PDB file of C-alpha atoms in Angstrom:
ATOM      1  CA  UNK W   1      22.055  -6.613 -16.581  1.00 62.00           C
ATOM      2  CA  UNK W   2      21.859  -7.841 -12.988  1.00 68.00           C
ATOM      3  CA  UNK W   3      21.132 -11.416 -12.212  1.00 67.00           C
ATOM      4  CA  UNK W   4      17.825 -10.410 -10.666  1.00 67.00           C
ATOM      5  CA  UNK W   5      16.849  -8.584 -13.791  1.00 82.00           C
ATOM      6  CA  UNK W   6      17.789 -11.488 -15.927  1.00 88.00           C
ATOM      7  CA  UNK W   7      15.393 -13.824 -14.092  1.00 92.00           C
ATOM      8  CA  UNK W   8      12.786 -11.239 -13.965  1.00 93.00           C
ATOM      9  CA  UNK W   9      12.882 -10.780 -17.786  1.00 95.00           C
ATOM     10  CA  UNK W  10      12.502 -14.706 -18.104  1.00 96.00           C
ATOM     11  CA  UNK W  11       9.548 -14.603 -15.806  1.00 97.00           C
ATOM     12  CA  UNK W  12       7.977 -11.744 -17.681  1.00 97.00           C
ATOM     13  CA  UNK W  13       8.274 -13.710 -20.811  1.00 97.00           C
ATOM     14  CA  UNK W  14       6.689 -16.732 -19.309  1.00 98.00           C
ATOM     15  CA  UNK W  15       3.911 -14.810 -18.011  1.00 97.00           C
ATOM     16  CA  UNK W  16       3.271 -13.198 -21.460  1.00 97.00           C
ATOM     17  CA  UNK W  17       3.229 -16.767 -22.998  1.00 97.00           C
ATOM     18  CA  UNK W  18       0.856 -17.975 -20.493  1.00 96.00           C
ATOM     19  CA  UNK W  19      -1.491 -15.058 -20.143  1.00 96.00           C
ATOM     20  CA  UNK W  20      -1.544 -13.459 -23.574  1.00 94.00           C
ATOM     21  CA  UNK W  21      -0.501 -16.553 -25.667  1.00 92.00           C
ATOM     22  CA  UNK W  22       2.509 -14.567 -27.038  1.00 93.00           C
ATOM     23  CA  UNK W  23       5.564 -16.375 -28.563  1.00 92.00           C
ATOM     24  CA  UNK W  24       8.650 -15.616 -26.555  1.00 92.00           C
ATOM     25  CA  UNK W  25      12.204 -16.664 -26.838  1.00 93.00           C
ATOM     26  CA  UNK W  26      13.505 -18.023 -23.634  1.00 93.00           C
ATOM     27  CA  UNK W  27      17.215 -17.980 -23.510  1.00 88.00           C
ATOM     28  CA  UNK W  28      19.614 -20.957 -22.974  1.00 86.00           C
ATOM     29  CA  UNK W  29      21.503 -21.152 -19.497  1.00 89.00           C
ATOM     30  CA  UNK W  30      18.476 -20.168 -17.319  1.00 94.00           C
ATOM     31  CA  UNK W  31      18.899 -20.382 -13.736  1.00 95.00           C
ATOM     32  CA  UNK W  32      15.630 -22.110 -13.222  1.00 97.00           C
ATOM     33  CA  UNK W  33      15.885 -22.569  -9.538  1.00 97.00           C
ATOM     34  CA  UNK W  34      16.117 -18.871  -9.156  1.00 96.00           C
ATOM     35  CA  UNK W  35      13.377 -18.387 -11.635  1.00 97.00           C
ATOM     36  CA  UNK W  36      11.093 -20.741  -9.702  1.00 98.00           C
ATOM     37  CA  UNK W  37      11.770 -18.837  -6.466  1.00 97.00           C
ATOM     38  CA  UNK W  38      11.527 -15.373  -7.915  1.00 96.00           C
ATOM     39  CA  UNK W  39       8.224 -16.343  -9.727  1.00 97.00           C
ATOM     40  CA  UNK W  40       6.843 -17.315  -6.368  1.00 96.00           C
ATOM     41  CA  UNK W  41       7.944 -14.184  -4.715  1.00 94.00           C
ATOM     42  CA  UNK W  42       6.303 -12.277  -7.432  1.00 95.00           C
ATOM     43  CA  UNK W  43       2.974 -14.283  -7.277  1.00 96.00           C
ATOM     44  CA  UNK W  44       3.005 -15.807 -10.607  1.00 97.00           C
ATOM     45  CA  UNK W  45       4.656 -19.200 -10.025  1.00 98.00           C
ATOM     46  CA  UNK W  46       1.617 -21.183 -11.342  1.00 97.00           C
ATOM     47  CA  UNK W  47       1.322 -19.101 -14.485  1.00 98.00           C
ATOM     48  CA  UNK W  48       5.177 -19.512 -15.418  1.00 98.00           C
ATOM     49  CA  UNK W  49       4.854 -23.198 -15.069  1.00 98.00           C
ATOM     50  CA  UNK W  50       2.021 -23.335 -17.487  1.00 97.00           C
ATOM     51  CA  UNK W  51       4.436 -21.771 -19.841  1.00 97.00           C
ATOM     52  CA  UNK W  52       7.469 -23.740 -18.950  1.00 97.00           C
ATOM     53  CA  UNK W  53       5.579 -27.046 -19.735  1.00 97.00           C
ATOM     54  CA  UNK W  54       5.314 -25.801 -23.272  1.00 96.00           C
ATOM     55  CA  UNK W  55       8.957 -25.280 -23.862  1.00 95.00           C
ATOM     56  CA  UNK W  56      11.175 -27.890 -25.712  1.00 93.00           C
ATOM     57  CA  UNK W  57      12.400 -30.434 -23.238  1.00 91.00           C
ATOM     58  CA  UNK W  58      15.978 -29.287 -23.799  1.00 90.00           C
ATOM     59  CA  UNK W  59      14.914 -25.801 -22.614  1.00 92.00           C
ATOM     60  CA  UNK W  60      12.956 -26.955 -19.475  1.00 95.00           C
ATOM     61  CA  UNK W  61      14.158 -27.250 -15.946  1.00 96.00           C
ATOM     62  CA  UNK W  62      15.668 -30.615 -14.661  1.00 96.00           C
ATOM     63  CA  UNK W  63      13.239 -33.364 -13.858  1.00 96.00           C
ATOM     64  CA  UNK W  64      13.447 -32.616  -9.844  1.00 98.00           C
ATOM     65  CA  UNK W  65      12.535 -29.066 -10.343  1.00 98.00           C
ATOM     66  CA  UNK W  66       9.758 -29.720 -12.782  1.00 98.00           C
ATOM     67  CA  UNK W  67       8.305 -32.146 -10.212  1.00 98.00           C
ATOM     68  CA  UNK W  68       8.611 -29.738  -7.328  1.00 98.00           C
ATOM     69  CA  UNK W  69       7.120 -26.972  -9.551  1.00 98.00           C
ATOM     70  CA  UNK W  70       4.301 -29.276 -10.461  1.00 98.00           C
ATOM     71  CA  UNK W  71       3.535 -30.235  -7.001  1.00 98.00           C
ATOM     72  CA  UNK W  72       3.506 -26.461  -6.049  1.00 97.00           C
ATOM     73  CA  UNK W  73       1.109 -25.476  -8.637  1.00 98.00           C
ATOM     74  CA  UNK W  74      -1.301 -28.352  -7.642  1.00 98.00           C
ATOM     75  CA  UNK W  75      -1.062 -26.968  -4.015  1.00 97.00           C
ATOM     76  CA  UNK W  76      -1.910 -23.408  -5.364  1.00 96.00           C
ATOM     77  CA  UNK W  77      -4.886 -24.779  -7.189  1.00 97.00           C
ATOM     78  CA  UNK W  78      -6.245 -26.640  -4.181  1.00 97.00           C
ATOM     79  CA  UNK W  79      -5.695 -23.506  -2.151  1.00 96.00           C
ATOM     80  CA  UNK W  80      -7.818 -21.381  -4.582  1.00 95.00           C
ATOM     81  CA  UNK W  81     -10.592 -23.957  -4.450  1.00 96.00           C
ATOM     82  CA  UNK W  82     -10.571 -24.380  -0.684  1.00 96.00           C
ATOM     83  CA  UNK W  83     -10.529 -20.547  -0.359  1.00 96.00           C
ATOM     84  CA  UNK W  84     -13.549 -20.219  -2.739  1.00 95.00           C
ATOM     85  CA  UNK W  85     -15.451 -22.905  -0.736  1.00 97.00           C
ATOM     86  CA  UNK W  86     -14.825 -21.510   2.674  1.00 97.00           C
ATOM     87  CA  UNK W  87     -15.706 -17.943   1.351  1.00 97.00           C
ATOM     88  CA  UNK W  88     -19.007 -19.531   0.239  1.00 97.00           C
ATOM     89  CA  UNK W  89     -19.677 -21.149   3.482  1.00 97.00           C
ATOM     90  CA  UNK W  90     -18.989 -17.661   5.207  1.00 98.00           C
ATOM     91  CA  UNK W  91     -21.108 -15.836   2.797  1.00 97.00           C
ATOM     92  CA  UNK W  92     -24.088 -18.194   3.665  1.00 97.00           C
ATOM     93  CA  UNK W  93     -23.542 -17.514   7.378  1.00 97.00           C
ATOM     94  CA  UNK W  94     -23.352 -13.846   6.880  1.00 97.00           C
ATOM     95  CA  UNK W  95     -26.843 -13.893   4.890  1.00 97.00           C
ATOM     96  CA  UNK W  96     -28.380 -15.783   7.657  1.00 96.00           C
ATOM     97  CA  UNK W  97     -27.706 -12.669   9.659  1.00 95.00           C
ATOM     98  CA  UNK W  98     -28.822 -10.302   6.938  1.00 96.00           C
ATOM     99  CA  UNK W  99     -25.293  -9.324   5.777  1.00 97.00           C
ATOM    100  CA  UNK W 100     -23.784  -9.494   2.314  1.00 96.00           C
ATOM    101  CA  UNK W 101     -20.298 -10.029   1.396  1.00 97.00           C
ATOM    102  CA  UNK W 102     -18.604  -7.713  -0.990  1.00 97.00           C
ATOM    103  CA  UNK W 103     -15.236  -8.978  -2.263  1.00 97.00           C
ATOM    104  CA  UNK W 104     -12.204  -6.764  -2.561  1.00 94.00           C
ATOM    105  CA  UNK W 105      -9.220  -7.791  -4.893  1.00 87.00           C
ATOM    106  CA  UNK W 106      -8.392 -11.449  -4.741  1.00 84.00           C
ATOM    107  CA  UNK W 107     -10.992 -13.885  -6.262  1.00 83.00           C
ATOM    108  CA  UNK W 108     -12.950 -10.989  -7.951  1.00 90.00           C
ATOM    109  CA  UNK W 109      -9.746 -10.263  -9.898  1.00 95.00           C
ATOM    110  CA  UNK W 110      -9.037 -13.991 -10.621  1.00 94.00           C
ATOM    111  CA  UNK W 111     -11.914 -14.082 -12.879  1.00 93.00           C
ATOM    112  CA  UNK W 112      -9.999 -11.912 -15.435  1.00 95.00           C
ATOM    113  CA  UNK W 113      -7.216 -14.604 -15.718  1.00 96.00           C
ATOM    114  CA  UNK W 114      -7.449 -17.275 -18.301  1.00 94.00           C
ATOM    115  CA  UNK W 115      -7.549 -19.737 -15.680  1.00 96.00           C
ATOM    116  CA  UNK W 116      -8.797 -18.186 -12.309  1.00 95.00           C
ATOM    117  CA  UNK W 117      -7.160 -20.899 -10.238  1.00 96.00           C
ATOM    118  CA  UNK W 118      -3.794 -19.696 -11.385  1.00 95.00           C
ATOM    119  CA  UNK W 119      -4.248 -16.313  -9.704  1.00 95.00           C
ATOM    120  CA  UNK W 120      -2.266 -16.744  -6.425  1.00 92.00           C
ATOM    121  CA  UNK W 121      -3.457 -15.394  -3.078  1.00 88.00           C
ATOM    122  CA  UNK W 122      -3.182 -16.012   0.497  1.00 82.00           C
ATOM    123  CA  UNK W 123      -6.304 -14.439   2.136  1.00 91.00           C
ATOM    124  CA  UNK W 124      -9.751 -13.077   1.174  1.00 96.00           C
ATOM    125  CA  UNK W 125     -10.468  -9.250   1.712  1.00 95.00           C
ATOM    126  CA  UNK W 126     -14.049  -8.285   1.964  1.00 96.00           C
ATOM    127  CA  UNK W 127     -16.602  -5.772   3.343  1.00 96.00           C
ATOM    128  CA  UNK W 128     -19.684  -6.737   5.406  1.00 97.00           C
ATOM    129  CA  UNK W 129     -22.767  -4.845   4.158  1.00 96.00           C
ATOM    130  CA  UNK W 130     -26.155  -4.949   5.669  1.00 94.00           C
ATOM    131  CA  UNK W 131     -29.142  -5.853   3.486  1.00 86.00           C
ATOM    132  CA  UNK W 132     -31.152  -2.791   4.838  1.00 81.00           C
ATOM    133  CA  UNK W 133     -28.193  -0.529   4.707  1.00 73.00           C
ATOM    134  CA  UNK W 134     -28.206  -0.160   8.587  1.00 78.00           C
ATOM    135  CA  UNK W 135     -24.901   0.882  10.178  1.00 79.00           C
ATOM    136  CA  UNK W 136     -22.711  -1.611  12.085  1.00 88.00           C
ATOM    137  CA  UNK W 137     -22.560  -4.443   9.610  1.00 94.00           C
ATOM    138  CA  UNK W 138     -18.660  -4.438  10.527  1.00 94.00           C
ATOM    139  CA  UNK W 139     -19.275  -5.188  13.990  1.00 94.00           C
ATOM    140  CA  UNK W 140     -22.025  -7.647  13.396  1.00 96.00           C
ATOM    141  CA  UNK W 141     -19.763  -9.817  11.181  1.00 97.00           C
ATOM    142  CA  UNK W 142     -17.166  -9.802  13.825  1.00 96.00           C
ATOM    143  CA  UNK W 143     -19.821 -10.833  16.315  1.00 96.00           C
ATOM    144  CA  UNK W 144     -20.710 -13.627  14.152  1.00 97.00           C
ATOM    145  CA  UNK W 145     -17.202 -14.938  13.927  1.00 97.00           C
ATOM    146  CA  UNK W 146     -16.889 -14.675  17.658  1.00 97.00           C
ATOM    147  CA  UNK W 147     -19.971 -16.505  18.239  1.00 96.00           C
ATOM    148  CA  UNK W 148     -18.411 -19.425  16.272  1.00 95.00           C
ATOM    149  CA  UNK W 149     -15.612 -19.489  18.746  1.00 96.00           C
ATOM    150  CA  UNK W 150     -13.265 -17.604  16.383  1.00 97.00           C
ATOM    151  CA  UNK W 151     -10.575 -15.441  17.548  1.00 97.00           C
ATOM    152  CA  UNK W 152     -10.824 -12.056  15.906  1.00 96.00           C
ATOM    153  CA  UNK W 153      -7.969  -9.562  15.729  1.00 95.00           C
ATOM    154  CA  UNK W 154      -8.272  -5.968  15.185  1.00 90.00           C
ATOM    155  CA  UNK W 155      -5.775  -3.898  13.241  1.00 77.00           C
ATOM    156  CA  UNK W 156      -4.581  -1.066  15.561  1.00 63.00           C
ATOM    157  CA  UNK W 157      -6.971   1.775  14.504  1.00 67.00           C
ATOM    158  CA  UNK W 158      -9.783  -0.794  13.518  1.00 75.00           C
ATOM    159  CA  UNK W 159      -9.392  -0.420   9.764  1.00 83.00           C
ATOM    160  CA  UNK W 160     -10.000  -3.844   9.448  1.00 89.00           C
ATOM    161  CA  UNK W 161     -10.502  -7.172  11.574  1.00 94.00           C
ATOM    162  CA  UNK W 162      -8.905 -10.534  10.671  1.00 95.00           C
ATOM    163  CA  UNK W 163      -9.751 -14.081  11.546  1.00 97.00           C
ATOM    164  CA  UNK W 164      -9.264 -17.596  10.564  1.00 97.00           C
ATOM    165  CA  UNK W 165     -12.274 -19.371   9.147  1.00 97.00           C
ATOM    166  CA  UNK W 166     -12.060 -23.014   7.976  1.00 97.00           C
ATOM    167  CA  UNK W 167      -8.275 -22.643   7.721  1.00 96.00           C
ATOM    168  CA  UNK W 168      -8.605 -19.491   5.496  1.00 97.00           C
ATOM    169  CA  UNK W 169      -7.341 -15.997   6.590  1.00 96.00           C
ATOM    170  CA  UNK W 170     -10.203 -13.427   6.124  1.00 97.00           C
ATOM    171  CA  UNK W 171      -9.988  -9.579   6.377  1.00 95.00           C
ATOM    172  CA  UNK W 172     -13.100  -7.970   7.009  1.00 95.00           C
ATOM    173  CA  UNK W 173     -12.681  -4.115   6.071  1.00 92.00           C
ATOM    174  CA  UNK W 174     -14.355  -1.285   7.925  1.00 90.00           C
ATOM    175  CA  UNK W 175     -16.032   1.260   5.761  1.00 87.00           C
ATOM    176  CA  UNK W 176     -17.165   3.502   8.633  1.00 82.00           C
ATOM    177  CA  UNK W 177     -13.687   4.078  10.190  1.00 68.00           C
ATOM    178  CA  UNK W 178     -10.984   5.046   7.761  1.00 65.00           C
ATOM    179  CA  UNK W 179      -9.539   7.904   9.661  1.00 67.00           C
ATOM    180  CA  UNK W 180      -5.945   7.869  11.139  1.00 61.00           C
ATOM    181  CA  UNK W 181      -4.495   6.839   7.678  1.00 68.00           C
ATOM    182  CA  UNK W 182      -3.386   8.784   4.720  1.00 80.00           C
ATOM    183  CA  UNK W 183      -5.688  10.788   2.606  1.00 87.00           C
ATOM    184  CA  UNK W 184      -5.494   8.363  -0.380  1.00 90.00           C
ATOM    185  CA  UNK W 185      -6.670   5.543   1.941  1.00 87.00           C
ATOM    186  CA  UNK W 186      -9.485   7.648   3.275  1.00 88.00           C
ATOM    187  CA  UNK W 187     -10.476   9.065  -0.006  1.00 92.00           C
ATOM    188  CA  UNK W 188     -10.404   5.643  -1.814  1.00 93.00           C
ATOM    189  CA  UNK W 189     -12.715   4.180   0.882  1.00 91.00           C
ATOM    190  CA  UNK W 190     -14.947   7.055   0.538  1.00 92.00           C
ATOM    191  CA  UNK W 191     -15.089   6.285  -3.252  1.00 95.00           C
ATOM    192  CA  UNK W 192     -15.809   2.756  -2.457  1.00 94.00           C
ATOM    193  CA  UNK W 193     -18.684   3.666  -0.314  1.00 93.00           C
ATOM    194  CA  UNK W 194     -20.140   5.922  -2.893  1.00 95.00           C
ATOM    195  CA  UNK W 195     -19.784   3.238  -5.388  1.00 96.00           C
ATOM    196  CA  UNK W 196     -21.887   0.516  -3.469  1.00 95.00           C
ATOM    197  CA  UNK W 197     -25.246   1.061  -5.522  1.00 94.00           C
ATOM    198  CA  UNK W 198     -23.135  -0.087  -8.511  1.00 96.00           C
ATOM    199  CA  UNK W 199     -21.841  -3.116  -6.957  1.00 96.00           C
ATOM    200  CA  UNK W 200     -22.157  -6.350  -9.053  1.00 94.00           C
ATOM    201  CA  UNK W 201     -23.733  -9.638  -8.034  1.00 95.00           C
ATOM    202  CA  UNK W 202     -21.511 -12.444  -8.914  1.00 94.00           C
ATOM    203  CA  UNK W 203     -23.026 -15.814  -9.834  1.00 93.00           C
ATOM    204  CA  UNK W 204     -21.758 -17.398  -6.490  1.00 93.00           C
ATOM    205  CA  UNK W 205     -23.813 -14.760  -4.562  1.00 94.00           C
ATOM    206  CA  UNK W 206     -21.014 -12.458  -3.371  1.00 96.00           C
ATOM    207  CA  UNK W 207     -20.787  -8.833  -4.412  1.00 97.00           C
ATOM    208  CA  UNK W 208     -17.858  -7.197  -6.227  1.00 97.00           C
ATOM    209  CA  UNK W 209     -17.108  -3.495  -7.150  1.00 97.00           C
ATOM    210  CA  UNK W 210     -17.783  -2.066 -10.488  1.00 97.00           C
ATOM    211  CA  UNK W 211     -14.983  -2.300 -12.784  1.00 97.00           C
ATOM    212  CA  UNK W 212     -13.766   1.340 -12.503  1.00 98.00           C
ATOM    213  CA  UNK W 213     -13.900   1.434  -8.654  1.00 97.00           C
ATOM    214  CA  UNK W 214     -12.186  -1.895  -8.675  1.00 97.00           C
ATOM    215  CA  UNK W 215      -9.377  -0.538 -10.821  1.00 98.00           C
ATOM    216  CA  UNK W 216      -8.879   2.552  -8.759  1.00 97.00           C
ATOM    217  CA  UNK W 217      -8.744   0.258  -5.549  1.00 96.00           C
ATOM    218  CA  UNK W 218      -6.076  -2.062  -7.362  1.00 96.00           C
ATOM    219  CA  UNK W 219      -4.010   1.183  -7.913  1.00 96.00           C
ATOM    220  CA  UNK W 220      -4.291   2.189  -4.518  1.00 94.00           C
ATOM    221  CA  UNK W 221      -3.351  -1.290  -3.143  1.00 91.00           C
ATOM    222  CA  UNK W 222      -0.355  -1.247  -5.418  1.00 93.00           C
ATOM    223  CA  UNK W 223       0.892   2.166  -4.169  1.00 92.00           C
ATOM    224  CA  UNK W 224       0.319   0.845  -0.652  1.00 87.00           C
ATOM    225  CA  UNK W 225       2.647  -2.002  -1.062  1.00 85.00           C
ATOM    226  CA  UNK W 226       5.266  -0.008  -2.955  1.00 86.00           C
ATOM    227  CA  UNK W 227       5.524   2.260   0.126  1.00 82.00           C
ATOM    228  CA  UNK W 228       5.557  -0.640   2.591  1.00 78.00           C
ATOM    229  CA  UNK W 229       8.113  -2.862   0.658  1.00 73.00           C
ATOM    230  CA  UNK W 230      11.016  -0.506   0.028  1.00 77.00           C
ATOM    231  CA  UNK W 231      10.008   0.332  -3.487  1.00 74.00           C
ATOM    232  CA  UNK W 232       9.102  -3.034  -4.796  1.00 83.00           C
ATOM    233  CA  UNK W 233       5.938  -4.640  -5.755  1.00 87.00           C
ATOM    234  CA  UNK W 234       4.912  -8.079  -6.778  1.00 91.00           C
ATOM    235  CA  UNK W 235       4.392  -8.637 -10.580  1.00 94.00           C
ATOM    236  CA  UNK W 236       1.102 -10.092  -9.885  1.00 95.00           C
ATOM    237  CA  UNK W 237      -0.292  -6.645  -8.756  1.00 94.00           C
ATOM    238  CA  UNK W 238       0.801  -5.185 -12.387  1.00 94.00           C
ATOM    239  CA  UNK W 239      -0.833  -8.192 -13.941  1.00 96.00           C
ATOM    240  CA  UNK W 240      -4.033  -7.824 -11.979  1.00 96.00           C
ATOM    241  CA  UNK W 241      -4.550  -4.406 -13.165  1.00 96.00           C
ATOM    242  CA  UNK W 242      -3.405  -5.236 -16.777  1.00 96.00           C
ATOM    243  CA  UNK W 243      -6.002  -8.078 -17.156  1.00 97.00           C
ATOM    244  CA  UNK W 244      -8.826  -5.820 -15.439  1.00 97.00           C
ATOM    245  CA  UNK W 245      -8.170  -3.376 -18.083  1.00 97.00           C
ATOM    246  CA  UNK W 246      -8.034  -5.915 -20.849  1.00 96.00           C
ATOM    247  CA  UNK W 247     -11.338  -7.353 -19.705  1.00 96.00           C
ATOM    248  CA  UNK W 248     -12.968  -3.844 -19.253  1.00 97.00           C
ATOM    249  CA  UNK W 249     -11.089  -1.588 -21.877  1.00 96.00           C
ATOM    250  CA  UNK W 250     -13.580   1.137 -21.126  1.00 97.00           C
ATOM    251  CA  UNK W 251     -12.128   1.849 -17.712  1.00 98.00           C
ATOM    252  CA  UNK W 252      -9.450   4.228 -18.976  1.00 96.00           C
ATOM    253  CA  UNK W 253     -11.985   6.288 -20.544  1.00 96.00           C
ATOM    254  CA  UNK W 254     -13.961   6.614 -17.390  1.00 97.00           C
ATOM    255  CA  UNK W 255     -11.590   6.512 -14.269  1.00 97.00           C
ATOM    256  CA  UNK W 256      -9.891   9.913 -14.451  1.00 97.00           C
ATOM    257  CA  UNK W 257     -12.355  11.674 -12.141  1.00 97.00           C
ATOM    258  CA  UNK W 258     -12.022   8.848  -9.393  1.00 97.00           C
ATOM    259  CA  UNK W 259      -8.298   8.904  -9.734  1.00 97.00           C
ATOM    260  CA  UNK W 260      -8.305  12.713  -9.331  1.00 97.00           C
ATOM    261  CA  UNK W 261     -10.672  12.390  -6.381  1.00 96.00           C
ATOM    262  CA  UNK W 262      -8.596   9.748  -4.489  1.00 96.00           C
ATOM    263  CA  UNK W 263      -5.237  11.529  -5.282  1.00 95.00           C
ATOM    264  CA  UNK W 264      -4.021   8.494  -7.428  1.00 96.00           C
ATOM    265  CA  UNK W 265      -3.862  10.249 -10.730  1.00 95.00           C
ATOM    266  CA  UNK W 266      -0.134  10.463 -10.978  1.00 94.00           C
ATOM    267  CA  UNK W 267       0.834   7.388  -9.593  1.00 93.00           C
ATOM    268  CA  UNK W 268      -1.766   5.579 -11.981  1.00 93.00           C
ATOM    269  CA  UNK W 269      -0.079   7.390 -15.157  1.00 91.00           C
TER     270      UNK W 269
END
């Protein structure tokens, strides 16, 4: 077994301990520095640390690494809370312009974790929707940001815009312009658009996709990263789907038509 696979096996064990409360045997002689680094690359560092803290002291990393890991997790928790606060501030501004915020991925998936703050993320993806279903919400939201003196950047074919608000990176996805990309992207966003009447209102006022559409979107996003990153995906993406399916076990009884429509059926399998 390669060294990379050894560390990945340890990371997988730690995630199962933390998320699913399973008992796992962590072998002696673990390269904890490498586990710490690779857990971060895979987006599960905070989850792993929750499990590491429960290990017998003779199996834990040394004091310096434990301290470094602890500080890192504190930063991840604070980052989650700050993103949530910034998202709420932006949502309130959008609502003042008769716009709604539909969250994609990220925080909407974090709710499926035992502790949402441990779901690592770096940005907030959303779709701007108009209360009266008028067209142009994408541009209206961008104009709102521009009016606040914020620089708005556009992806080359206006698939989405991006901007920094209160130190948080936001991506505003365009439902009206999904051409110029592969068929899976176009079909997935067509499905998303069709699903809007079934969007769920969260306690914080944001909207999120119904569970089936959310699952298909996660599959699409995972496939996209697999293509862009040379055949590798972060473990967190698989965990996002696993926990979504655990929270809503009926998804797999319902999502076949949607997977077929988007062209994702084989990849999902």
